[in-house]
mmCIF file of C-alpha atoms and ligand atoms in Angstrom:
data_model
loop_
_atom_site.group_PDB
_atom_site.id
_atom_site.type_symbol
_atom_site.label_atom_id
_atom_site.label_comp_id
_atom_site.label_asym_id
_atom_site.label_seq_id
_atom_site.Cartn_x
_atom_site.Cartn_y
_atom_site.Cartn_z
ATOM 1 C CA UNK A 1 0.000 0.000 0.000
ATOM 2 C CA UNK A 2 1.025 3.902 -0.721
ATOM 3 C CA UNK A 3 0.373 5.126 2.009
ATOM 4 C CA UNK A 4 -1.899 5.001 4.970
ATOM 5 C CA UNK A 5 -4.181 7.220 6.272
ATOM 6 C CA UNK A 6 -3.514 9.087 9.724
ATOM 7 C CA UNK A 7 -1.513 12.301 10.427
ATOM 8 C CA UNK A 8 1.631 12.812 12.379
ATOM 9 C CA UNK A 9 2.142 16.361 13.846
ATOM 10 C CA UNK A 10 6.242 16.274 12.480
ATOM 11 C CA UNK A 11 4.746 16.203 8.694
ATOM 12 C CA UNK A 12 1.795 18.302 9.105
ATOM 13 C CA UNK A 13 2.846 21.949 8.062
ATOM 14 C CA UNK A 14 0.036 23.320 7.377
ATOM 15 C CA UNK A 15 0.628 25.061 3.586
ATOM 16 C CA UNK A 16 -1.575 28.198 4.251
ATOM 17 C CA UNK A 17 0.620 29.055 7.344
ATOM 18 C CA UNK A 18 3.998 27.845 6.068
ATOM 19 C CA UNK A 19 6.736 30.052 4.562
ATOM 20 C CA UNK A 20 6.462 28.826 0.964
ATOM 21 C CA UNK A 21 10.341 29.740 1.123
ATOM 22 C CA UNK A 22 10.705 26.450 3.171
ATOM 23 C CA UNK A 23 13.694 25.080 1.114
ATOM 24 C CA UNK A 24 16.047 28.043 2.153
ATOM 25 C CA UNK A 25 17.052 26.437 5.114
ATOM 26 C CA UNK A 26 17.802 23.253 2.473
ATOM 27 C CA UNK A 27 21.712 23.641 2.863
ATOM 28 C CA UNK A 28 21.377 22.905 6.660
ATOM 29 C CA UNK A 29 17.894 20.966 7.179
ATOM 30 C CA UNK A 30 17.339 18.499 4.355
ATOM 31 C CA UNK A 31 17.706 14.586 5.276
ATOM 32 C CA UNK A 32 20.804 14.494 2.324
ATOM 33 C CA UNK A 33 22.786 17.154 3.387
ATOM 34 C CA UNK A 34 22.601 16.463 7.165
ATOM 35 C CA UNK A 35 21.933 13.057 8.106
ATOM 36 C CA UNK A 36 24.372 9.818 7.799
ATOM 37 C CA UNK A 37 24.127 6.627 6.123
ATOM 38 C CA UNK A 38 21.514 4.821 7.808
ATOM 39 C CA UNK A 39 23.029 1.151 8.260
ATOM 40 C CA UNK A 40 20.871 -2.080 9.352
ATOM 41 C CA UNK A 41 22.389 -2.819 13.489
ATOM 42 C CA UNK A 42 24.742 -5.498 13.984
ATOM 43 C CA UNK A 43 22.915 -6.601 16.964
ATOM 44 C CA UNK A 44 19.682 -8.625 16.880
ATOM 45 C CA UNK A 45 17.336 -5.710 15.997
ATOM 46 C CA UNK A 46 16.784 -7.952 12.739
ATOM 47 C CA UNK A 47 14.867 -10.054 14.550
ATOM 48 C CA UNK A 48 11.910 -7.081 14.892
ATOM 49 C CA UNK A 49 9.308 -7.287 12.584
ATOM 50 C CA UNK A 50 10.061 -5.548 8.902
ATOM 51 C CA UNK A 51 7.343 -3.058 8.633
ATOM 52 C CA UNK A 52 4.654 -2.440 10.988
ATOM 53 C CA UNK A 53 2.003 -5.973 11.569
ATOM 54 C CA UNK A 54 -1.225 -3.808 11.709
ATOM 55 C CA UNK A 55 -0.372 -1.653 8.141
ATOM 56 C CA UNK A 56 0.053 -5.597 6.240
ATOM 57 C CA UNK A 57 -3.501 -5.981 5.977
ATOM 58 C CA UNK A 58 -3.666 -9.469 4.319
ATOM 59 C CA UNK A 59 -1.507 -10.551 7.047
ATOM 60 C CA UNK A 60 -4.698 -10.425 9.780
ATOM 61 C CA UNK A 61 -6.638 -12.548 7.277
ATOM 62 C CA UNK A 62 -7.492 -15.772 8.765
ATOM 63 C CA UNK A 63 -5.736 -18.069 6.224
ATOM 64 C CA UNK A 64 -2.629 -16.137 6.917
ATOM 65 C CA UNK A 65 -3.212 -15.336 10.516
ATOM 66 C CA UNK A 66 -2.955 -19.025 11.256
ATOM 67 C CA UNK A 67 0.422 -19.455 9.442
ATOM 68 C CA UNK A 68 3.547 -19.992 11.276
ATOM 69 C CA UNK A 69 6.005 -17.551 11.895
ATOM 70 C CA UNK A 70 8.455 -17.883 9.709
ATOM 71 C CA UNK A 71 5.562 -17.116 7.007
ATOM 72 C CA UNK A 72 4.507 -14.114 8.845
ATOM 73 C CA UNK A 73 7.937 -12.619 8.358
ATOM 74 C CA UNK A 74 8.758 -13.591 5.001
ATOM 75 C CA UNK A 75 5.349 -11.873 3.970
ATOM 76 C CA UNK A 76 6.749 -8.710 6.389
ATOM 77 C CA UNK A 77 10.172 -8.474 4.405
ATOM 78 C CA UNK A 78 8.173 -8.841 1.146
ATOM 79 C CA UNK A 79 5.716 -6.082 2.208
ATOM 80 C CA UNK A 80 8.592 -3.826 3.016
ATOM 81 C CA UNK A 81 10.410 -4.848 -0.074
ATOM 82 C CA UNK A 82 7.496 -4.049 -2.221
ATOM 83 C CA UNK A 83 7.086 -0.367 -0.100
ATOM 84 C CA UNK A 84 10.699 0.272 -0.651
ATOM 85 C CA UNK A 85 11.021 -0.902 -4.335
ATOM 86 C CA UNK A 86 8.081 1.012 -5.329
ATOM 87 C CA UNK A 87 9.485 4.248 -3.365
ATOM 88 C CA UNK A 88 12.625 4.754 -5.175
ATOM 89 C CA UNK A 89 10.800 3.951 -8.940
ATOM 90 C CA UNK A 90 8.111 6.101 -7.774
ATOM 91 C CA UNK A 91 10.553 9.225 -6.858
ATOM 92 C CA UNK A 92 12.695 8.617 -10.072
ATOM 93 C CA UNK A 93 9.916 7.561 -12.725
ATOM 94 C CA UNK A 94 7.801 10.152 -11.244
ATOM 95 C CA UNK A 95 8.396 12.777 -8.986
ATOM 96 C CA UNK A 96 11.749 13.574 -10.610
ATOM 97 C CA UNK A 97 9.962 13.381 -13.872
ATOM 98 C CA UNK A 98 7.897 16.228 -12.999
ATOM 99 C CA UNK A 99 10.127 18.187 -10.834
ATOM 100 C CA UNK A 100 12.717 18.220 -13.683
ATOM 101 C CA UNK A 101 10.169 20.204 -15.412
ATOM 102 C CA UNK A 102 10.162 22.741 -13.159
ATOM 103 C CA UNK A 103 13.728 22.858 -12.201
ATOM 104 C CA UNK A 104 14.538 23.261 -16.267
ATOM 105 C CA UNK A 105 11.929 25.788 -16.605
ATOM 106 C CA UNK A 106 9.954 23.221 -19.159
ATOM 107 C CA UNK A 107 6.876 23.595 -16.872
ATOM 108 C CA UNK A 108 4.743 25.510 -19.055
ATOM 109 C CA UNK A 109 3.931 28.385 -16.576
ATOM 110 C CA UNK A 110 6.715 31.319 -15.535
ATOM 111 C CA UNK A 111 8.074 30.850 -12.499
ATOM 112 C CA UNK A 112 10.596 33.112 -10.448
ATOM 113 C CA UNK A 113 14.458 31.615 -9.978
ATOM 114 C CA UNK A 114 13.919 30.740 -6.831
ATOM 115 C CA UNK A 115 11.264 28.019 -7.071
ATOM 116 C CA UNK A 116 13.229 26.449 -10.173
ATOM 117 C CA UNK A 117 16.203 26.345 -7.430
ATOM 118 C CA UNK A 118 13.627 24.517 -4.976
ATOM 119 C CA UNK A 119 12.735 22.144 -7.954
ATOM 120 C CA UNK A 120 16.626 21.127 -8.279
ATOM 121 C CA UNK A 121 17.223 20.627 -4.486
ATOM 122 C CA UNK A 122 13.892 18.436 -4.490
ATOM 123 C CA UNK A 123 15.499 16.539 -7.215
ATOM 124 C CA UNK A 124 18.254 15.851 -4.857
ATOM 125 C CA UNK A 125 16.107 15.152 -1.800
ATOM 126 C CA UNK A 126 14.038 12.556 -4.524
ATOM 127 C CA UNK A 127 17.091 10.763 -5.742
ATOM 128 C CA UNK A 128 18.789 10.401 -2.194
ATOM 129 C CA UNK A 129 14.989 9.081 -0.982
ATOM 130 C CA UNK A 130 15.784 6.373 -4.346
ATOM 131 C CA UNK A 131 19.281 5.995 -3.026
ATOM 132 C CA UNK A 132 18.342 5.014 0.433
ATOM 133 C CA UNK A 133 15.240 2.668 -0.339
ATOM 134 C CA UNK A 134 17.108 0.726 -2.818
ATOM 135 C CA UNK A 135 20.163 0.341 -0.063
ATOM 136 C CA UNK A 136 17.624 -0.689 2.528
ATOM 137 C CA UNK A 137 16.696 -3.476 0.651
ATOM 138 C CA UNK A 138 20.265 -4.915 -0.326
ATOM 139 C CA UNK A 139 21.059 -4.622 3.715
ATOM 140 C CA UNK A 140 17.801 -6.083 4.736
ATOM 141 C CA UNK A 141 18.229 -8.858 2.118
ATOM 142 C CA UNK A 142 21.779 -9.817 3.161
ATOM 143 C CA UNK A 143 21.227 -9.585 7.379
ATOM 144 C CA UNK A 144 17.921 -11.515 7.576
ATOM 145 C CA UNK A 145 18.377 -14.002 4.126
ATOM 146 C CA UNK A 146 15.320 -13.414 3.137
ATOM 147 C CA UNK A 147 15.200 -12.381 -0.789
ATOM 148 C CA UNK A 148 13.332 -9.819 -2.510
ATOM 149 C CA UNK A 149 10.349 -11.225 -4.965
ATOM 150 C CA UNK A 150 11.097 -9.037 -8.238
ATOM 151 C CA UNK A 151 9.420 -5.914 -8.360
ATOM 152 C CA UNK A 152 7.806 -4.255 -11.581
ATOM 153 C CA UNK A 153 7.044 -0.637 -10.929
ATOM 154 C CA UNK A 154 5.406 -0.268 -15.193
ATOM 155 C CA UNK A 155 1.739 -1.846 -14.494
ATOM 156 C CA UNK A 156 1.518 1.106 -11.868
ATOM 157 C CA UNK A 157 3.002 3.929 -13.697
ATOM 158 C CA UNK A 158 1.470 2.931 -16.876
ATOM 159 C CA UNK A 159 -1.985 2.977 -14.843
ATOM 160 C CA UNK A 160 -1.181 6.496 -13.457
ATOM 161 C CA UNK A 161 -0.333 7.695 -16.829
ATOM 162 C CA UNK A 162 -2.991 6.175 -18.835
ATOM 163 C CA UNK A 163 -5.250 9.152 -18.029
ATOM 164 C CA UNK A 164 -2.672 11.597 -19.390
ATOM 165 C CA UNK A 165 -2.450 9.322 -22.248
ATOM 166 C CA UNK A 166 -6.640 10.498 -22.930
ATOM 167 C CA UNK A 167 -4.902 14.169 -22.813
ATOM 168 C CA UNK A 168 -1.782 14.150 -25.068
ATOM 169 C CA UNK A 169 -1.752 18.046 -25.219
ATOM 170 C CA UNK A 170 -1.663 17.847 -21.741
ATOM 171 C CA UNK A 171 0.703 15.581 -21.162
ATOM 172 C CA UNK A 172 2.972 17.561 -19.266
ATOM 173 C CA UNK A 173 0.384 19.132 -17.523
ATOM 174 C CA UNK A 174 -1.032 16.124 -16.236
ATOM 175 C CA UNK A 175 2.688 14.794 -14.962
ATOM 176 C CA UNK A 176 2.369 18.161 -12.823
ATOM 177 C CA UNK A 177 -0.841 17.472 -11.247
ATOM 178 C CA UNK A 178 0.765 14.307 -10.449
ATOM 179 C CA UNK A 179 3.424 15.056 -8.782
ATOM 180 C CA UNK A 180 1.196 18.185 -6.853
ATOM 181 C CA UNK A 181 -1.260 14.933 -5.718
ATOM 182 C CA UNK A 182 1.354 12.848 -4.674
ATOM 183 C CA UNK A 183 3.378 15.140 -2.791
ATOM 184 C CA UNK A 184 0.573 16.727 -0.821
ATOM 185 C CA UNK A 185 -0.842 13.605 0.012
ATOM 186 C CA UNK A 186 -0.931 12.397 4.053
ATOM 187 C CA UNK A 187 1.887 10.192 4.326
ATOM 188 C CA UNK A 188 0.742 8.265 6.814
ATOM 189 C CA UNK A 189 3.152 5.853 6.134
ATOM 190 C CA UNK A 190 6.204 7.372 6.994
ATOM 191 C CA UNK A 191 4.436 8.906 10.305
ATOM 192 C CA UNK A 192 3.361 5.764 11.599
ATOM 193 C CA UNK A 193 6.402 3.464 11.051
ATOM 194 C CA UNK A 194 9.116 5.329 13.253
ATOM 195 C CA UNK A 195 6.278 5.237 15.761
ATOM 196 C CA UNK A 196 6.331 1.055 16.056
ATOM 197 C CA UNK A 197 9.308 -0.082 18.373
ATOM 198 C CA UNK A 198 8.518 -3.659 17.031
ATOM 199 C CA UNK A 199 9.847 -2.498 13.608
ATOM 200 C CA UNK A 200 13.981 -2.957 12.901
ATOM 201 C CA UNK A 201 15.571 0.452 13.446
ATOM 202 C CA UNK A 202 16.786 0.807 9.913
ATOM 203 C CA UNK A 203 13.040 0.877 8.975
ATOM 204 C CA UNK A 204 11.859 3.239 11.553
ATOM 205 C CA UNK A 205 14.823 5.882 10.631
ATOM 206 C CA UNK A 206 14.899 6.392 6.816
ATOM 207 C CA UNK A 207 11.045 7.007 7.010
ATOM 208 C CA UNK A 208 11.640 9.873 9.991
ATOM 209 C CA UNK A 209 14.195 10.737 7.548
ATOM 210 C CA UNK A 210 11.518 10.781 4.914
ATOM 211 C CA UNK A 211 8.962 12.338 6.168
ATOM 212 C CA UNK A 212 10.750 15.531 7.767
ATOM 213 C CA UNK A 213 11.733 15.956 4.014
ATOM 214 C CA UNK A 214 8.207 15.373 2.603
ATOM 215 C CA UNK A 215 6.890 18.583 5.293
ATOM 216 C CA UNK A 216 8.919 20.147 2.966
ATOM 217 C CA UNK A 217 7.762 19.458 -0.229
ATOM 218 C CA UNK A 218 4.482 19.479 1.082
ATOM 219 C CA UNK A 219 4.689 23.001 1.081
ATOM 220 C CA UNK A 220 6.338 23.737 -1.893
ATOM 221 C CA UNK A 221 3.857 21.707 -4.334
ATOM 222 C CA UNK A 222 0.926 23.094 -2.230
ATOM 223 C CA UNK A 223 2.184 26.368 -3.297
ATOM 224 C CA UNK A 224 3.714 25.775 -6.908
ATOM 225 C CA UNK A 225 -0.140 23.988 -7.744
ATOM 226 C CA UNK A 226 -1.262 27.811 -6.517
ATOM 227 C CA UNK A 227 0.915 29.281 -9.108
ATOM 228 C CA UNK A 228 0.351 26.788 -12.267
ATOM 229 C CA UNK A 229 -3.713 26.813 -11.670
ATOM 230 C CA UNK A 230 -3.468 30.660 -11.545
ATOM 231 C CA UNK A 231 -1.813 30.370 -15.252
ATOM 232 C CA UNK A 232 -3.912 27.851 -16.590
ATOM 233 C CA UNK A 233 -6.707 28.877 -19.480
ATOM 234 C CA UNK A 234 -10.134 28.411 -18.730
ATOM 235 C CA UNK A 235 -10.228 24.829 -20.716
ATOM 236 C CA UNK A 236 -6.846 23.536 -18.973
ATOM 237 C CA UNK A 237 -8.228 24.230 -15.475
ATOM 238 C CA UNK A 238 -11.424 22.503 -16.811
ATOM 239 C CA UNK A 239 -9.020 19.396 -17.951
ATOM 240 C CA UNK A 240 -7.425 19.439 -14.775
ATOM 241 C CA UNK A 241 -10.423 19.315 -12.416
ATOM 242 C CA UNK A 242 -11.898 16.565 -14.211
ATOM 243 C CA UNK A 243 -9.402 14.617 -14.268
ATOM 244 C CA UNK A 244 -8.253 14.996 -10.522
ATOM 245 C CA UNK A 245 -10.208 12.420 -8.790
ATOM 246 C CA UNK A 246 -8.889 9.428 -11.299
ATOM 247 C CA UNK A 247 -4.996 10.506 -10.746
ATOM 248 C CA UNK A 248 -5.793 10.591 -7.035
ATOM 249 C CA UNK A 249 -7.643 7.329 -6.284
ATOM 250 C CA UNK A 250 -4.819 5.435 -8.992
ATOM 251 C CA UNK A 251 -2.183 7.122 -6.965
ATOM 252 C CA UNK A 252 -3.775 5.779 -3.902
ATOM 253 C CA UNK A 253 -4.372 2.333 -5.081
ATOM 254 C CA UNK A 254 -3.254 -0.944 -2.583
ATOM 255 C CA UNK A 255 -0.033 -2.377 -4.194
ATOM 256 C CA UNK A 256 -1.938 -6.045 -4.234
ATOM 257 C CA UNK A 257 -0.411 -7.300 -7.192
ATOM 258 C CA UNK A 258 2.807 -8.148 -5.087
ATOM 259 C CA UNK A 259 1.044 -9.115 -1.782
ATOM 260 C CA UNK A 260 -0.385 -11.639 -4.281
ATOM 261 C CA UNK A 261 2.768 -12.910 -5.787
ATOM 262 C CA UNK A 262 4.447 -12.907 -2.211
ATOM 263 C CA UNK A 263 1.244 -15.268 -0.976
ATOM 264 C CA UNK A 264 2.049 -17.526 -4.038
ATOM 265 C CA UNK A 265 5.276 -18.005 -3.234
ATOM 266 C CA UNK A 266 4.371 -19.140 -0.037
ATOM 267 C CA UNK A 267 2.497 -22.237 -1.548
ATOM 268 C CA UNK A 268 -1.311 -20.606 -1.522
ATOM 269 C CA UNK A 269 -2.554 -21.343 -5.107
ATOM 270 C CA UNK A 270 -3.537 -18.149 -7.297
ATOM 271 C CA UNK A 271 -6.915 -18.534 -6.414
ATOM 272 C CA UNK A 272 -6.789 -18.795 -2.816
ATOM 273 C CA UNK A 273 -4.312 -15.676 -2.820
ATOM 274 C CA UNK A 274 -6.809 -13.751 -5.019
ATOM 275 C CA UNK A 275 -9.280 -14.627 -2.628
ATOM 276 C CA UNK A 276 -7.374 -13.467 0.682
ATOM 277 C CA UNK A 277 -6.417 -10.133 -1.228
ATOM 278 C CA UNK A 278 -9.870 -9.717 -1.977
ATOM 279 C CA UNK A 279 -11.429 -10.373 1.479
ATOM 280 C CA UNK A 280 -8.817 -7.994 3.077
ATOM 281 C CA UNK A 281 -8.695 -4.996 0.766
ATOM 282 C CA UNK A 282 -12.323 -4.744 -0.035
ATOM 283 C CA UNK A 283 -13.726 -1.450 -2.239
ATOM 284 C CA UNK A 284 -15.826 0.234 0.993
ATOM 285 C CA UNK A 285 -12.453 0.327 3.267
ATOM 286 C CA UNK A 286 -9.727 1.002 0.225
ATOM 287 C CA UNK A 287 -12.042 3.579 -1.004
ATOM 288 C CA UNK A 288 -12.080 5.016 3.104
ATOM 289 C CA UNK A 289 -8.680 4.735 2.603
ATOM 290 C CA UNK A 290 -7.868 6.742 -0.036
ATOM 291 C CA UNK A 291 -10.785 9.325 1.174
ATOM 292 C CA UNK A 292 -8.614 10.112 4.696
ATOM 293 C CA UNK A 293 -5.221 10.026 2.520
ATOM 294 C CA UNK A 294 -6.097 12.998 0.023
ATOM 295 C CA UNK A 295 -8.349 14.671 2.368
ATOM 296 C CA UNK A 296 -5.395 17.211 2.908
ATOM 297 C CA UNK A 297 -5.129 17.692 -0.912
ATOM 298 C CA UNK A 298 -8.668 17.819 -1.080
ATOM 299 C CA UNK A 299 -8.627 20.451 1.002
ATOM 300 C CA UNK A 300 -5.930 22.279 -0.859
ATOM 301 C CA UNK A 301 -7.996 21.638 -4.600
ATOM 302 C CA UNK A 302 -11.408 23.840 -2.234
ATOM 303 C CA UNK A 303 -8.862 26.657 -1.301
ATOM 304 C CA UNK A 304 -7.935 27.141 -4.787
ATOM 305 C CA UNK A 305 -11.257 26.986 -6.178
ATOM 306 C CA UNK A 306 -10.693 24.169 -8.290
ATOM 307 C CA UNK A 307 -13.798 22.399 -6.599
ATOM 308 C CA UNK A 308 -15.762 24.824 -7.994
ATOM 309 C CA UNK A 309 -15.395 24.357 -11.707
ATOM 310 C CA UNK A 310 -18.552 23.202 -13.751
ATOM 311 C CA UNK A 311 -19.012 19.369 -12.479
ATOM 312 C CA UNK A 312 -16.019 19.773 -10.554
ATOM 313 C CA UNK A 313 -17.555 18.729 -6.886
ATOM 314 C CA UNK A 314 -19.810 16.396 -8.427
ATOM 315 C CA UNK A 315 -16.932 14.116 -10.262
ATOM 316 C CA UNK A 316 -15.181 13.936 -6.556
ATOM 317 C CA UNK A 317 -18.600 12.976 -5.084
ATOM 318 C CA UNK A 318 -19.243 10.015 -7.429
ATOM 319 C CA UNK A 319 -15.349 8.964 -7.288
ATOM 320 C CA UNK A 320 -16.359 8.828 -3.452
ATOM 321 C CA UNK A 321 -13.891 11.608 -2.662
ATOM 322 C CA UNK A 322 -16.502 13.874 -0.968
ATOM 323 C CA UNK A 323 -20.008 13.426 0.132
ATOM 324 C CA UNK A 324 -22.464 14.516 -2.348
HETATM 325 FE FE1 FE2 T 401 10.477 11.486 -1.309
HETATM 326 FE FE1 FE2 T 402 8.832 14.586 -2.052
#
């Protein structure tokens, strides 16, 4: 799963109140520039659980809950694994993507110097978020023996980019509003992992390390989607708002494809692991899900009046984004 709904006071700057000059202090604050390798303990804090029991949902169904052990973790690692691998393609294959745009001044809007120099230092807070997720995995892999399940990162992107694919003008556009959704998201995630003492400390650190840098961007995109809807013709903003629920509930989407092949590998047949994945992420509570994650986004869309575009509020009500 992307992310998981619930707020943690470290990550919640509030955009309206925030200095949208929150990447000055970038020299001094961000994660790259002033925190060290984070490295997997010698002692036996491998022993702790991967990632946090209660955020594996198929892992409290019933076939699985009876399980042994040794199962329970190997789906844990895999979970993680999955989280991990599909942070650092995420950040390249997407927020980079976007960012670059700005950074290079290829963003379709004018923009002053210093939010192209914000773009490029988010570019380096993106890659080193890659960087770390990727070495997480090799260390995790080599203390606890337990091998990663390949990961394929191009079902979701192409997914996400399908609906730009309906807009080729827009193209660009739409990989903006992307990265403005994603980034502005509730990272729930990252707030409630350092919070689990159960989880190995390598775990709990890079996603405090994470999420102190995501406060950041927070702000930024909140703002930068301020400056690009203020720019945008009457039939772009129209674009935009109709397309915004789609981007955010396929952003928000349960990774299930690889809880599914991690199940499989642990001997349930396809159609018992389809089954499980079913019965655990049903539509009502992923749909509740997603709901709480973009509620801050949401929230961000109403301030800048893009809810109130013709059929704007009513395209968010029947994605189940807002309550008729
Ligand atoms: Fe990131
Ligand atoms: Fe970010």
């Amino acid at each position: 799963m992307i992310d998981r709904h619930r707020r943690g006071s470290f990550i919640m700057i509030e955009w309206r109140q925030a200095n949208p000059r929150v990447l000055e202090s970038w020299y001094e604050k961000s994660g790259v520039r002033g925190s060290p390798r984070r490295v997997v303990s010698t002692d036996d804090d491998i022993l702790k659980d991967f990632f946090p029991r209660h955020l594996v949902t198929h892992l409290a169904h019933p076939a699985v809950a009876e399980t042994d052990e040794v199962i329970k973790r190997y789906l844990l690692a895999q979970h993680l694994y999955q989280w991990l691998n599909f942070t650092k393609a995420f950040e390249v294959g997407v927020v980079c993507r976007a960012t670059k745009l700005i950074a290079e001044q290829d963003c379709g809007i004018e923009v002053p110097s210093r939010v192209r120099m914000d773009a490029y230092k988010i570019l380096v807070d993106e890659s080193y978020h890659a960087l770390y997720s990727v070495d997480a995995v090799e260390q995790i892999q080599t203390r606890s023996g337990i091998e990663a399940l390949p990961y394929d990162f191009q079902p979701f992107l192409d997914n996400l980019d399908r609906i730009g694919a309906d807009h080729p003008r827009h193209r660009r556009l739409v990989q903006l509003v992307q990265v403005f959704v994603f980034e502005t998201l509730i990272t729930g995630l990252l707030v409630d992992i350092p919070k689990d003492p159960n989880v190995v400390s390598l775990v709990r650190q890079i996603a405090r390390d994470h999420a102190i840098d995501e406060g950041r961007h927070h702000v930024y995109f909140a703002d930068f989607f301020g400056r690009l809807w203020g720019q945008l013709e009457p039939g772009d903003r129209q674009v935009v708002a109709a397309l915004l629920p789609d981007l955010i509930i396929r952003s928000l989407q349960p990774a299930t494809r690889s809880a599914s092949s991690a199940l499989r590998e642990i001997g349930f047949s396809p159609a018992a692991a389809r089954s499980i994945i079913a019965e655990s992420y049903d539509q009502e509570s992923v749909t509740a899900g997603i709901r709480s994650a973009a509620e801050r986004t949401i929230g961000i869309l109403e301030d800048y009046g893009v809810l109130d575009q013709p059929g704007a509020r009513e395209g968010f009500a029947e994605s189940g984004l807002l309550d008729f």
